[in-house]
Coordinates of C-alpha atoms in Angstrom, one line a residue:
Chain A
X1 CA -0.1 0.1 0.0
X2 CA 1.3 3.4 -0.9
X3 CA 1.7 6.2 1.6
X4 CA 1.3 9.5 -0.1
X5 CA 3.2 12.5 0.5
X6 CA 3.9 15.9 -1.2
X7 CA 7.1 17.9 -1.7
X8 CA 6.7 21.6 -2.2
X9 CA 9.4 23.9 -4.1
X10 CA 8.4 27.3 -2.7
X11 CA 11.0 29.0 -4.7
X12 CA 9.5 27.8 -8.0
X13 CA 6.1 29.3 -7.1
X14 CA 5.0 32.5 -9.2
X15 CA 1.8 33.1 -7.3
X16 CA -0.3 32.6 -10.4
X17 CA -3.1 30.7 -8.3
X18 CA -3.6 28.0 -11.0
X19 CA -3.5 25.4 -8.3
X20 CA -6.4 27.1 -6.6
X21 CA -8.3 27.4 -9.7
X22 CA -7.8 23.8 -10.9
X23 CA -8.7 22.6 -7.3
X24 CA -11.8 24.6 -7.2
X25 CA -12.9 23.6 -10.7
X26 CA -12.2 19.8 -9.9
X27 CA -14.0 19.8 -6.7
X28 CA -16.9 22.2 -7.9
X29 CA -16.2 24.7 -5.0
X30 CA -18.2 27.8 -4.3
X31 CA -16.7 31.2 -4.6
X32 CA -16.0 31.6 -1.1
X33 CA -14.5 28.1 -0.6
X34 CA -10.9 27.2 -1.2
X35 CA -9.0 23.9 -0.2
X36 CA -5.5 25.5 -1.1
X37 CA -4.1 28.9 -0.5
X38 CA -0.8 30.8 -1.0
X39 CA 0.9 32.5 1.9
X40 CA 3.0 35.5 0.9
X41 CA 6.1 35.9 3.1
X42 CA 8.2 39.0 3.1
X43 CA 11.8 38.5 4.1
X44 CA 14.7 40.8 4.7
X45 CA 14.8 44.5 5.3
X46 CA 14.5 47.3 2.8
X47 CA 16.2 47.5 0.3
X48 CA 17.3 43.9 0.6
X49 CA 13.8 42.2 0.7
X50 CA 12.4 39.2 -1.2
X51 CA 9.2 37.5 -1.3
X52 CA 8.6 33.8 -0.8
X53 CA 5.3 32.2 -1.8
X54 CA 4.1 29.2 0.1
X55 CA 1.2 26.9 -0.9
X56 CA -0.7 25.8 2.1
X57 CA -3.5 23.2 2.4
X58 CA -4.4 20.2 4.5
X59 CA -1.2 18.6 5.5
X60 CA -2.7 15.1 5.8
X61 CA -1.1 14.8 9.1
X62 CA -0.1 11.4 10.5
X63 CA -1.1 12.6 13.9
X64 CA -4.1 14.6 12.7
X65 CA -5.9 16.6 15.3
X66 CA -9.0 16.6 13.2
X67 CA -9.2 12.8 13.3
X68 CA -8.7 12.6 17.0
X69 CA -11.4 15.0 17.7
X70 CA -14.1 14.0 15.4
X71 CA -16.9 12.5 17.4
X72 CA -18.3 10.4 14.6
X73 CA -15.3 9.4 12.7
X74 CA -16.5 11.4 9.8
X75 CA -12.8 12.5 9.4
X76 CA -10.5 9.5 9.2
X77 CA -7.1 8.6 8.1
X78 CA -6.9 6.2 5.1
X79 CA -4.3 3.6 4.8
X80 CA -2.6 5.4 2.0
X81 CA -2.1 8.5 4.3
X82 CA -5.0 10.6 3.0
X83 CA -7.2 12.3 5.6
X84 CA -10.8 11.8 4.2
X85 CA -14.1 13.1 5.2
X86 CA -17.3 11.1 5.1
X87 CA -19.8 14.0 4.8
X88 CA -22.8 11.5 5.7
X89 CA -21.3 11.1 9.1
X90 CA -20.5 14.6 9.9
X91 CA -22.8 16.1 12.6
X92 CA -21.4 19.6 12.0
X93 CA -19.9 20.3 15.4
X94 CA -16.9 22.1 13.6
X95 CA -14.5 20.5 16.2
X96 CA -12.2 19.7 13.4
X97 CA -12.1 23.3 12.3
X98 CA -11.2 24.5 15.8
X99 CA -8.6 21.8 16.1
X100 CA -6.7 22.2 12.9
X101 CA -3.6 24.2 13.2
X102 CA -3.3 24.8 9.5
X103 CA -6.6 26.5 8.9
X104 CA -7.3 24.0 6.3
X105 CA -11.1 23.6 6.8
X106 CA -13.7 25.4 4.9
X107 CA -17.3 25.0 5.6
X108 CA -19.5 24.3 2.7
X109 CA -23.1 25.1 1.9
X110 CA -24.3 21.8 3.6
X111 CA -22.4 22.8 6.8
X112 CA -19.6 20.2 6.5
X113 CA -16.1 21.5 7.0
X114 CA -14.4 20.2 3.9
X115 CA -10.9 20.4 2.8
X116 CA -8.1 19.2 0.4
X117 CA -8.6 15.3 -0.4
X118 CA -5.6 14.9 -2.6
X119 CA -8.1 13.9 -5.3
X120 CA -8.2 10.1 -4.7
X121 CA -10.3 9.6 -7.9
X122 CA -7.3 11.0 -9.8
X123 CA -4.7 9.0 -7.9
X124 CA -6.6 5.8 -8.8
X125 CA -6.2 6.5 -12.3
X126 CA -2.4 7.1 -11.9
X127 CA -2.7 10.8 -12.1
X128 CA -1.6 13.6 -10.1
X129 CA -4.0 15.7 -8.0
X130 CA -5.5 18.8 -9.7
X131 CA -3.2 21.2 -8.0
X132 CA -0.1 19.3 -8.8
X133 CA -1.2 18.3 -12.3
X134 CA -1.9 21.9 -13.3
X135 CA 1.2 23.7 -11.9
X136 CA 3.3 25.1 -14.8
X137 CA 6.5 25.2 -12.6
X138 CA 6.1 21.8 -10.8
X139 CA 5.9 23.4 -7.6
X140 CA 4.2 20.3 -6.1
X141 CA 5.8 17.0 -6.4
X142 CA 3.3 14.2 -5.3
X143 CA 4.4 10.6 -4.7
X144 CA 4.7 7.6 -2.6
X145 CA 6.6 8.0 0.6
X146 CA 6.9 4.1 1.1
X147 CA 8.6 3.5 -2.4
X148 CA 12.2 4.2 -2.0
X149 CA 12.5 4.6 -5.7
X150 CA 9.8 7.1 -6.0
X151 CA 10.7 10.5 -7.5
X152 CA 9.4 12.1 -4.3
X153 CA 11.9 10.1 -2.1
X154 CA 14.8 10.9 -4.4
X155 CA 13.9 14.6 -4.3
X156 CA 13.6 14.3 -0.5
X157 CA 17.0 12.8 -0.2
X158 CA 18.4 15.6 -2.4
X159 CA 17.0 18.6 -0.6
X160 CA 16.9 20.0 3.1
X161 CA 13.3 20.0 3.9
X162 CA 11.0 21.3 6.8
X163 CA 7.4 20.8 7.8
X164 CA 4.9 23.5 8.9
X165 CA 4.4 23.8 12.6
X166 CA 6.6 20.8 13.4
X167 CA 6.4 21.6 17.2
X168 CA 2.7 20.9 17.2
X169 CA 3.5 17.3 16.8
X170 CA 1.0 16.6 14.0
X171 CA 3.6 14.8 11.6
X172 CA 2.4 16.3 8.3
X173 CA 2.7 14.5 5.0
X174 CA 3.8 17.6 3.2
X175 CA 7.4 18.7 3.1
X176 CA 8.7 22.1 2.0
X177 CA 12.2 22.5 0.4
X178 CA 14.4 25.1 2.3
X179 CA 15.7 27.9 0.3
Chain B
X1 CA -51.5 26.0 33.1
X2 CA -51.1 29.4 34.7
X3 CA -50.9 32.4 32.4
X4 CA -49.8 35.8 33.5
X5 CA -47.6 38.6 32.1
X6 CA -44.3 36.6 32.9
X7 CA -45.5 33.4 31.0
X8 CA -46.4 35.6 28.1
X9 CA -42.9 37.2 28.1
X10 CA -41.3 33.7 28.4
X11 CA -43.4 32.5 25.6
X12 CA -42.3 35.5 23.4
X13 CA -38.6 34.9 24.3
X14 CA -39.2 31.2 23.1
X15 CA -40.9 32.3 19.9
X16 CA -38.1 34.8 19.2
X17 CA -35.5 31.8 19.8
X18 CA -37.7 29.6 17.4
X19 CA -37.6 32.3 14.8
X20 CA -33.7 32.4 15.2
X21 CA -33.4 28.7 15.0
X22 CA -35.7 28.6 11.9
X23 CA -33.6 31.1 10.1
X24 CA -30.4 29.2 10.9
X25 CA -31.9 26.0 9.7
X26 CA -33.1 27.7 6.5
X27 CA -29.9 29.8 5.7
X28 CA -27.4 27.7 7.3
X29 CA -24.1 29.1 8.6
X30 CA -25.0 32.4 6.7
X31 CA -27.4 33.1 9.4
X32 CA -24.7 33.0 11.9
X33 CA -21.7 35.0 12.8
X34 CA -19.2 32.2 12.5
X35 CA -16.4 32.0 9.9
X36 CA -13.9 29.6 8.6
X37 CA -11.4 31.4 11.0
X38 CA -13.8 31.6 14.0
X39 CA -16.0 28.4 13.7
X40 CA -17.2 28.6 17.2
X41 CA -19.4 31.4 18.1
X42 CA -21.9 32.8 20.7
X43 CA -23.9 29.6 20.4
X44 CA -21.1 27.5 21.7
X45 CA -20.6 30.1 24.6
X46 CA -24.4 29.9 25.2
X47 CA -24.3 26.1 25.6
X48 CA -21.3 26.3 28.0
X49 CA -23.1 29.1 29.9
X50 CA -26.3 27.1 30.4
X51 CA -24.7 23.8 31.2
X52 CA -22.2 25.6 33.5
X53 CA -25.2 27.1 35.5
X54 CA -26.7 23.6 35.7
X55 CA -23.8 21.8 37.0
X56 CA -23.0 24.8 39.1
X57 CA -26.3 24.7 40.7
X58 CA -26.1 21.1 41.4
X59 CA -22.7 21.4 43.0
X60 CA -24.1 24.2 45.2
X61 CA -27.1 22.0 46.1
X62 CA -24.6 19.2 47.0
X63 CA -23.4 21.3 49.8
X64 CA -26.8 20.8 51.3
X65 CA -27.6 17.2 50.4
X66 CA -24.1 15.8 50.7
X67 CA -22.5 17.9 53.3
X68 CA -25.5 18.6 55.3
X69 CA -25.4 22.5 54.7
X70 CA -28.5 23.5 56.5
X71 CA -28.5 26.9 54.8
X72 CA -29.0 25.2 51.3
X73 CA -31.7 22.8 52.0
X74 CA -34.5 25.4 52.1
X75 CA -33.7 26.4 48.5
X76 CA -32.3 22.9 47.5
X77 CA -35.3 21.9 45.6
X78 CA -35.3 25.0 43.6
X79 CA -31.7 24.7 42.8
X80 CA -32.2 21.2 41.2
X81 CA -35.1 22.2 39.2
X82 CA -33.3 25.1 37.8
X83 CA -30.4 22.8 37.1
X84 CA -32.5 20.7 34.9
X85 CA -34.2 23.8 33.2
X86 CA -30.9 25.2 32.4
X87 CA -29.6 22.0 31.0
X88 CA -32.5 21.7 28.6
X89 CA -31.8 25.3 27.4
X90 CA -28.2 24.5 26.9
X91 CA -29.1 21.3 24.9
X92 CA -31.5 23.3 22.8
X93 CA -28.9 25.9 21.8
X94 CA -26.5 23.0 21.0
X95 CA -29.0 21.3 18.8
X96 CA -29.3 24.3 16.6
X97 CA -25.6 25.0 16.6
X98 CA -24.9 21.5 15.3
X99 CA -24.7 21.7 11.4
X100 CA -26.0 18.3 10.6
X101 CA -28.1 17.0 13.7
X102 CA -29.7 14.3 11.6
X103 CA -26.3 12.5 11.1
X104 CA -26.3 12.1 15.0
X105 CA -27.1 8.4 14.6
X106 CA -23.2 8.0 13.7
X107 CA -22.6 9.1 17.3
X108 CA -23.6 5.5 18.1
X109 CA -22.7 3.6 14.8
X110 CA -19.1 4.9 14.6
X111 CA -18.1 6.5 17.8
X112 CA -14.5 7.9 18.3
X113 CA -13.7 7.6 21.9
X114 CA -10.7 10.0 21.6
X115 CA -13.0 12.8 21.0
X116 CA -14.2 14.9 24.0
X117 CA -17.2 15.9 22.1
X118 CA -18.2 12.2 21.8
X119 CA -17.9 11.9 25.6
X120 CA -20.0 14.9 26.2
X121 CA -23.3 13.1 25.1
X122 CA -23.0 10.1 27.4
X123 CA -21.5 12.2 30.4
X124 CA -24.2 14.8 30.2
X125 CA -26.8 12.1 29.5
X126 CA -25.9 10.3 32.7
X127 CA -25.7 13.7 34.6
X128 CA -29.2 14.6 33.4
X129 CA -30.5 11.2 34.4
X130 CA -29.1 11.4 37.9
X131 CA -30.3 15.0 38.2
X132 CA -33.7 14.2 37.4
X133 CA -33.7 11.2 39.6
X134 CA -32.3 13.1 42.4
X135 CA -35.0 15.9 41.9
X136 CA -37.8 13.3 41.9
X137 CA -36.5 11.9 45.2
X138 CA -36.2 15.5 46.7
X139 CA -39.6 16.4 45.6
X140 CA -41.2 13.2 46.8
X141 CA -39.2 13.4 50.1
X142 CA -37.4 9.9 49.8
X143 CA -34.8 11.0 52.5
X144 CA -32.9 7.8 52.4
X145 CA -32.0 8.2 48.7
X146 CA -31.3 11.7 48.4
X147 CA -27.7 11.7 49.8
X148 CA -26.3 8.7 47.7
X149 CA -27.9 10.1 44.6
X150 CA -26.7 13.7 45.4
X151 CA -23.1 12.2 45.6
X152 CA -23.5 10.4 42.3
X153 CA -25.1 13.4 40.6
X154 CA -22.3 15.7 42.0
X155 CA -19.6 13.3 40.6
X156 CA -21.2 13.1 37.3
X157 CA -21.5 16.8 37.1
X158 CA -17.8 17.2 37.9
X159 CA -16.9 14.6 35.3
X160 CA -18.9 16.3 32.7
X161 CA -17.4 19.6 33.4
X162 CA -13.8 18.0 33.2
X163 CA -14.8 16.8 29.7
X164 CA -15.7 20.3 28.7
X165 CA -12.2 21.4 30.1
X166 CA -10.7 18.7 27.9
X167 CA -12.7 19.7 24.9
X168 CA -11.0 23.2 24.9
X169 CA -7.8 22.1 26.6
X170 CA -6.9 19.4 24.1
X171 CA -6.8 22.0 21.1
X172 CA -3.1 22.5 20.4
X173 CA -4.0 24.7 17.5
X174 CA -5.4 27.3 20.0
X175 CA -2.7 28.2 22.6
X176 CA -5.2 30.3 24.5
X177 CA -7.3 27.3 25.2
X178 CA -4.7 24.6 25.3
X179 CA -3.5 23.6 28.7
X180 CA -3.9 21.3 31.7
X181 CA -5.8 23.9 33.8
X182 CA -8.9 24.1 31.4
X183 CA -10.9 21.5 33.3
X184 CA -10.3 23.2 36.6
X185 CA -11.2 26.5 35.0
X186 CA -14.6 25.1 33.9
X187 CA -15.3 23.5 37.2
X188 CA -14.5 26.8 39.2
X189 CA -16.4 29.1 36.8
X190 CA -19.4 26.9 36.8
X191 CA -19.5 26.8 40.5
X192 CA -19.5 30.7 40.2
X193 CA -22.2 30.7 37.9
X194 CA -24.1 28.2 40.1
X195 CA -23.7 30.5 43.3
X196 CA -24.8 33.5 41.2
X197 CA -28.0 31.6 40.1
X198 CA -28.5 30.4 43.5
X199 CA -28.6 33.9 44.7
X200 CA -31.2 34.9 42.2
X201 CA -33.2 31.8 43.2
X202 CA -33.0 32.8 46.9
X203 CA -34.5 36.1 46.0
X204 CA -37.2 34.5 43.8
X205 CA -38.1 32.1 46.7
X206 CA -38.5 35.0 49.2
X207 CA -40.5 37.0 46.5
X208 CA -43.1 34.1 46.3
X209 CA -43.4 34.3 50.1
X210 CA -42.3 30.8 50.6
X211 CA -40.7 31.7 53.8
X212 CA -37.5 33.5 53.3
X213 CA -34.5 32.0 54.8
X214 CA -32.1 34.4 56.2
X215 CA -29.5 31.6 56.8
X216 CA -29.6 30.9 53.0
X217 CA -28.9 34.4 52.1
X218 CA -26.0 34.7 54.6
X219 CA -24.5 31.5 53.4
X220 CA -24.8 32.5 49.7
X221 CA -23.2 35.8 50.7
X222 CA -20.1 34.0 52.1
X223 CA -20.1 31.6 49.0
X224 CA -20.3 34.5 46.5
X225 CA -17.6 36.5 48.1
X226 CA -15.3 33.4 48.4
X227 CA -15.9 32.6 44.8
X228 CA -15.2 36.1 43.7
X229 CA -11.8 35.8 45.5
X230 CA -11.1 32.6 43.6
X231 CA -12.1 34.2 40.3
X232 CA -9.7 37.1 41.1
X233 CA -6.9 34.7 41.6
X234 CA -7.8 33.0 38.4
X235 CA -7.7 36.2 36.5
X236 CA -4.5 37.5 38.0
X237 CA -2.9 34.2 37.3
X238 CA -4.0 34.0 33.6
X239 CA -3.1 37.7 33.0
X240 CA 0.3 37.6 34.6
X241 CA 1.3 34.2 33.1
X242 CA 0.2 35.3 29.6
X243 CA 2.0 38.7 29.6
X244 CA 5.1 37.5 31.4
X245 CA 5.6 34.5 29.1
X246 CA 4.3 36.1 25.8
X247 CA 3.8 32.6 24.6
X248 CA 2.8 33.2 20.7
X249 CA -1.0 32.9 20.2
X250 CA -1.9 33.1 23.8
X251 CA -0.3 36.5 24.3
X252 CA -2.0 38.0 21.3
X253 CA -5.5 36.6 22.5
X254 CA -4.8 38.0 26.1
X255 CA -3.9 41.4 24.4
X256 CA -7.2 41.2 22.4
X257 CA -9.0 41.0 25.7
X258 CA -6.9 43.7 27.6
X259 CA -6.6 46.3 25.0
X260 CA -7.9 44.9 21.8
X261 CA -11.3 44.3 20.2
X262 CA -12.7 42.3 23.1
X263 CA -11.5 44.9 25.7
X264 CA -15.0 46.4 26.3
X265 CA -16.5 43.0 26.6
X266 CA -13.7 42.0 29.1
X267 CA -13.4 45.0 31.3
X268 CA -16.9 46.2 31.4
X269 CA -19.2 43.2 30.5
X270 CA -17.1 40.5 32.0
X271 CA -15.0 41.8 34.9
X272 CA -17.2 44.6 36.0
X273 CA -20.4 42.8 35.8
X274 CA -19.4 39.5 37.0
X275 CA -17.1 40.4 39.8
X276 CA -16.5 44.0 40.6
X277 CA -19.9 45.5 40.8
X278 CA -21.6 42.5 42.6
X279 CA -18.6 42.3 45.0
X280 CA -19.2 46.1 45.8
X281 CA -22.8 45.5 46.1
X282 CA -22.5 42.6 48.6
X283 CA -19.7 44.1 50.6
X284 CA -21.3 47.7 50.9
X285 CA -24.7 46.4 52.0
X286 CA -25.0 47.3 55.7
X287 CA -27.7 44.5 55.9
X288 CA -27.7 42.1 52.9
X289 CA -31.3 41.5 51.9
X290 CA -32.3 38.7 49.5
X291 CA -33.1 41.5 46.8
X292 CA -29.5 42.8 47.0
X293 CA -28.0 39.4 46.8
X294 CA -30.4 38.5 43.9
X295 CA -29.3 41.6 42.1
X296 CA -25.7 40.8 42.7
X297 CA -26.4 37.4 41.4
X298 CA -28.1 38.6 38.4
X299 CA -25.2 40.9 37.5
X300 CA -22.7 38.1 37.9
X301 CA -24.8 35.8 35.7
X302 CA -24.8 38.5 32.9
X303 CA -21.1 38.9 33.3
X304 CA -20.5 35.2 33.3
X305 CA -22.2 35.0 29.9
X306 CA -19.8 37.3 28.6
X307 CA -17.0 35.5 30.3
X308 CA -18.0 32.4 28.3
X309 CA -18.2 34.4 25.2
X310 CA -14.9 36.0 25.6
X311 CA -13.2 32.8 26.3
X312 CA -14.6 31.2 23.2
X313 CA -13.9 34.3 20.8
X314 CA -10.4 35.0 22.4
X315 CA -9.2 31.6 21.5
X316 CA -9.9 32.0 17.9
X317 CA -9.4 35.7 17.4
X318 CA -5.7 35.5 17.0
X319 CA -4.7 34.3 13.5
X320 CA -3.1 30.8 13.5
X321 CA 0.1 32.1 11.7
X322 CA 0.7 28.7 9.9
X323 CA 3.7 30.3 8.2
X324 CA 6.0 32.4 10.4
X325 CA 6.2 35.8 8.7
X326 CA 8.5 38.2 10.7
X327 CA 7.1 41.2 8.9
X328 CA 3.4 40.3 9.5
X329 CA 1.5 42.3 12.1
X330 CA -1.2 40.6 14.1
X331 CA -4.5 41.4 12.5
X332 CA -7.1 39.9 14.6
X333 CA -9.8 37.8 12.9
X334 CA -13.2 39.4 12.5
X335 CA -16.2 38.2 14.5
X336 CA -19.9 39.1 14.7
X337 CA -23.0 37.9 16.3
X338 CA -26.2 37.8 14.2
X339 CA -29.9 38.5 15.5
X340 CA -30.7 34.7 15.0
X341 CA -27.8 33.8 17.5
X342 CA -28.9 36.4 20.0
X343 CA -32.5 35.0 19.6
X344 CA -31.4 31.6 20.4
X345 CA -29.7 32.9 23.6
X346 CA -32.8 34.7 24.6
X347 CA -34.9 31.8 23.7
X348 CA -32.8 29.7 26.1
X349 CA -33.5 32.1 28.9
X350 CA -37.2 31.9 27.8
X351 CA -37.2 28.1 28.3
X352 CA -35.7 28.4 31.7
X353 CA -38.1 31.0 32.8
X354 CA -41.2 29.2 31.2
X355 CA -40.2 25.9 32.9
X356 CA -39.8 27.8 36.3
X357 CA -43.2 29.4 35.9
X358 CA -44.7 25.8 35.4
X359 CA -42.8 24.4 38.3
X360 CA -45.8 23.9 40.5
X361 CA -47.4 21.8 37.8
X362 CA -44.1 19.7 37.3
X363 CA -43.8 19.1 41.0
X364 CA -47.3 17.8 41.2
X365 CA -46.6 15.5 38.2
X366 CA -43.6 14.2 40.0
X367 CA -45.7 13.8 43.2
X368 CA -48.1 11.8 41.1
X369 CA -51.2 13.5 42.4
X370 CA -54.2 12.7 40.2
X371 CA -55.9 15.5 38.2
X372 CA -59.0 15.2 40.1
X373 CA -57.4 15.8 43.4
X374 CA -55.5 18.7 42.0
X375 CA -58.9 20.3 40.7
X376 CA -60.6 19.7 44.1
X377 CA -57.9 21.4 46.0
X378 CA -58.0 24.2 43.3
X379 CA -54.4 24.9 43.7
X380 CA -53.3 24.3 40.2
X381 CA -54.9 24.9 36.8
X382 CA -54.6 22.2 34.3

């Protein structure tokens, strides 16, 4: 069984938001709902400043707070590492929204806190999730963390990487390449 | 059923609450002030408020029924009754707050025992069951069973409060809530709200000329002042620890309360109404009458509502700052409260008031007096 992970190359991101649009289009999201976002960081002091753009979405944590707090197991961790939501089981308590340190949850019209699903229907066909597939600069590299020969693992070995809010102990499945 | 101006007012409150609930059911989250950044709003605060009053009242009543506090026994039955009414109000508000209550069946089909919210239902269910049973024994005068059931109900109330404490304390994403003291905070603040409500009940009991008990007022005065002292220590502790350590997230939330967008709520509606003004009122009274104690209790109850609201909002008002951006200033998340949400809170008060007004009838049902006998005595209108 594969265990999915994602490697993000922030320095390649131009902030074009194509990933955001592809995600919204694929998942048929409303105008005020977004499963991934871009965080803009200013670094340095004038005149030596630069901007870094960081794509942020559900981190599909191994120790996911949203999975622990969901009273009905509507949010659950699949064997392949994807944190999935079964909307039919959701009672709408929004505990997952309060518990997620990454602000990944977005309430939809049916009052279900949805989020990035890593498009499992595309993975089953051997394709990349919509956000990765559409990115012109290959900012997102999606792959199998369990497979030592996967491109993802090769790139992980090559670069110094970090994860978001590591101190929270959530063990995210998304890695960011350090600049 | 007795109908007077208070019944009509209570019914109006309930109808207003129903209108708010209908608006939320029809328009969903759009009818609420919650957002993706502040998913828990005034309704969660309202739920906490009412269940806090309920468990607090029970713990005050336990001083009488478990520890033989003679000053509490005269108002004990009223405390238990109000504990039930308050719990019903809290549950009603929570039911509307839940986005998909019809999926509740999965609470039993696929339970998640690591979730404090899952434990809330069985723990509060047990508490309600024991509370109702205890009340029945008290109303019927089953002296032998009152104390053991009072002990069990008090334990279940404390366990349920600890669970609410875990509910917030477990959330690592929100530093203002996260921590081991959260359960203790909920127990103490609930006891405070119970004492405040008991003060109002002592006044109501005297007003209805059911033989005012000076000892009850004196005892509640002592309890109120002691609890205000405890609350003062909690506030000083939270403030100094937050400011001194400047823990990211916790510090900003504290600033939001002290000098930020929640400062009016905090200083005027919470600290002043809940503690300072009632404290001055009680201490300055040369002879503390039930009406002054009741007024102090009512002010405290109002302030405690904002205490709940401020705690819920303060935990979420600080942006999560997923990515550390040194250049970024803290811009607090926006929050609002809609008329539908206020309507539900007012509706909750209406439910409590209406049930209290029909208390006599409820007591007679508990006592199992046949309707014919009631009519013969002419002391209740059916």
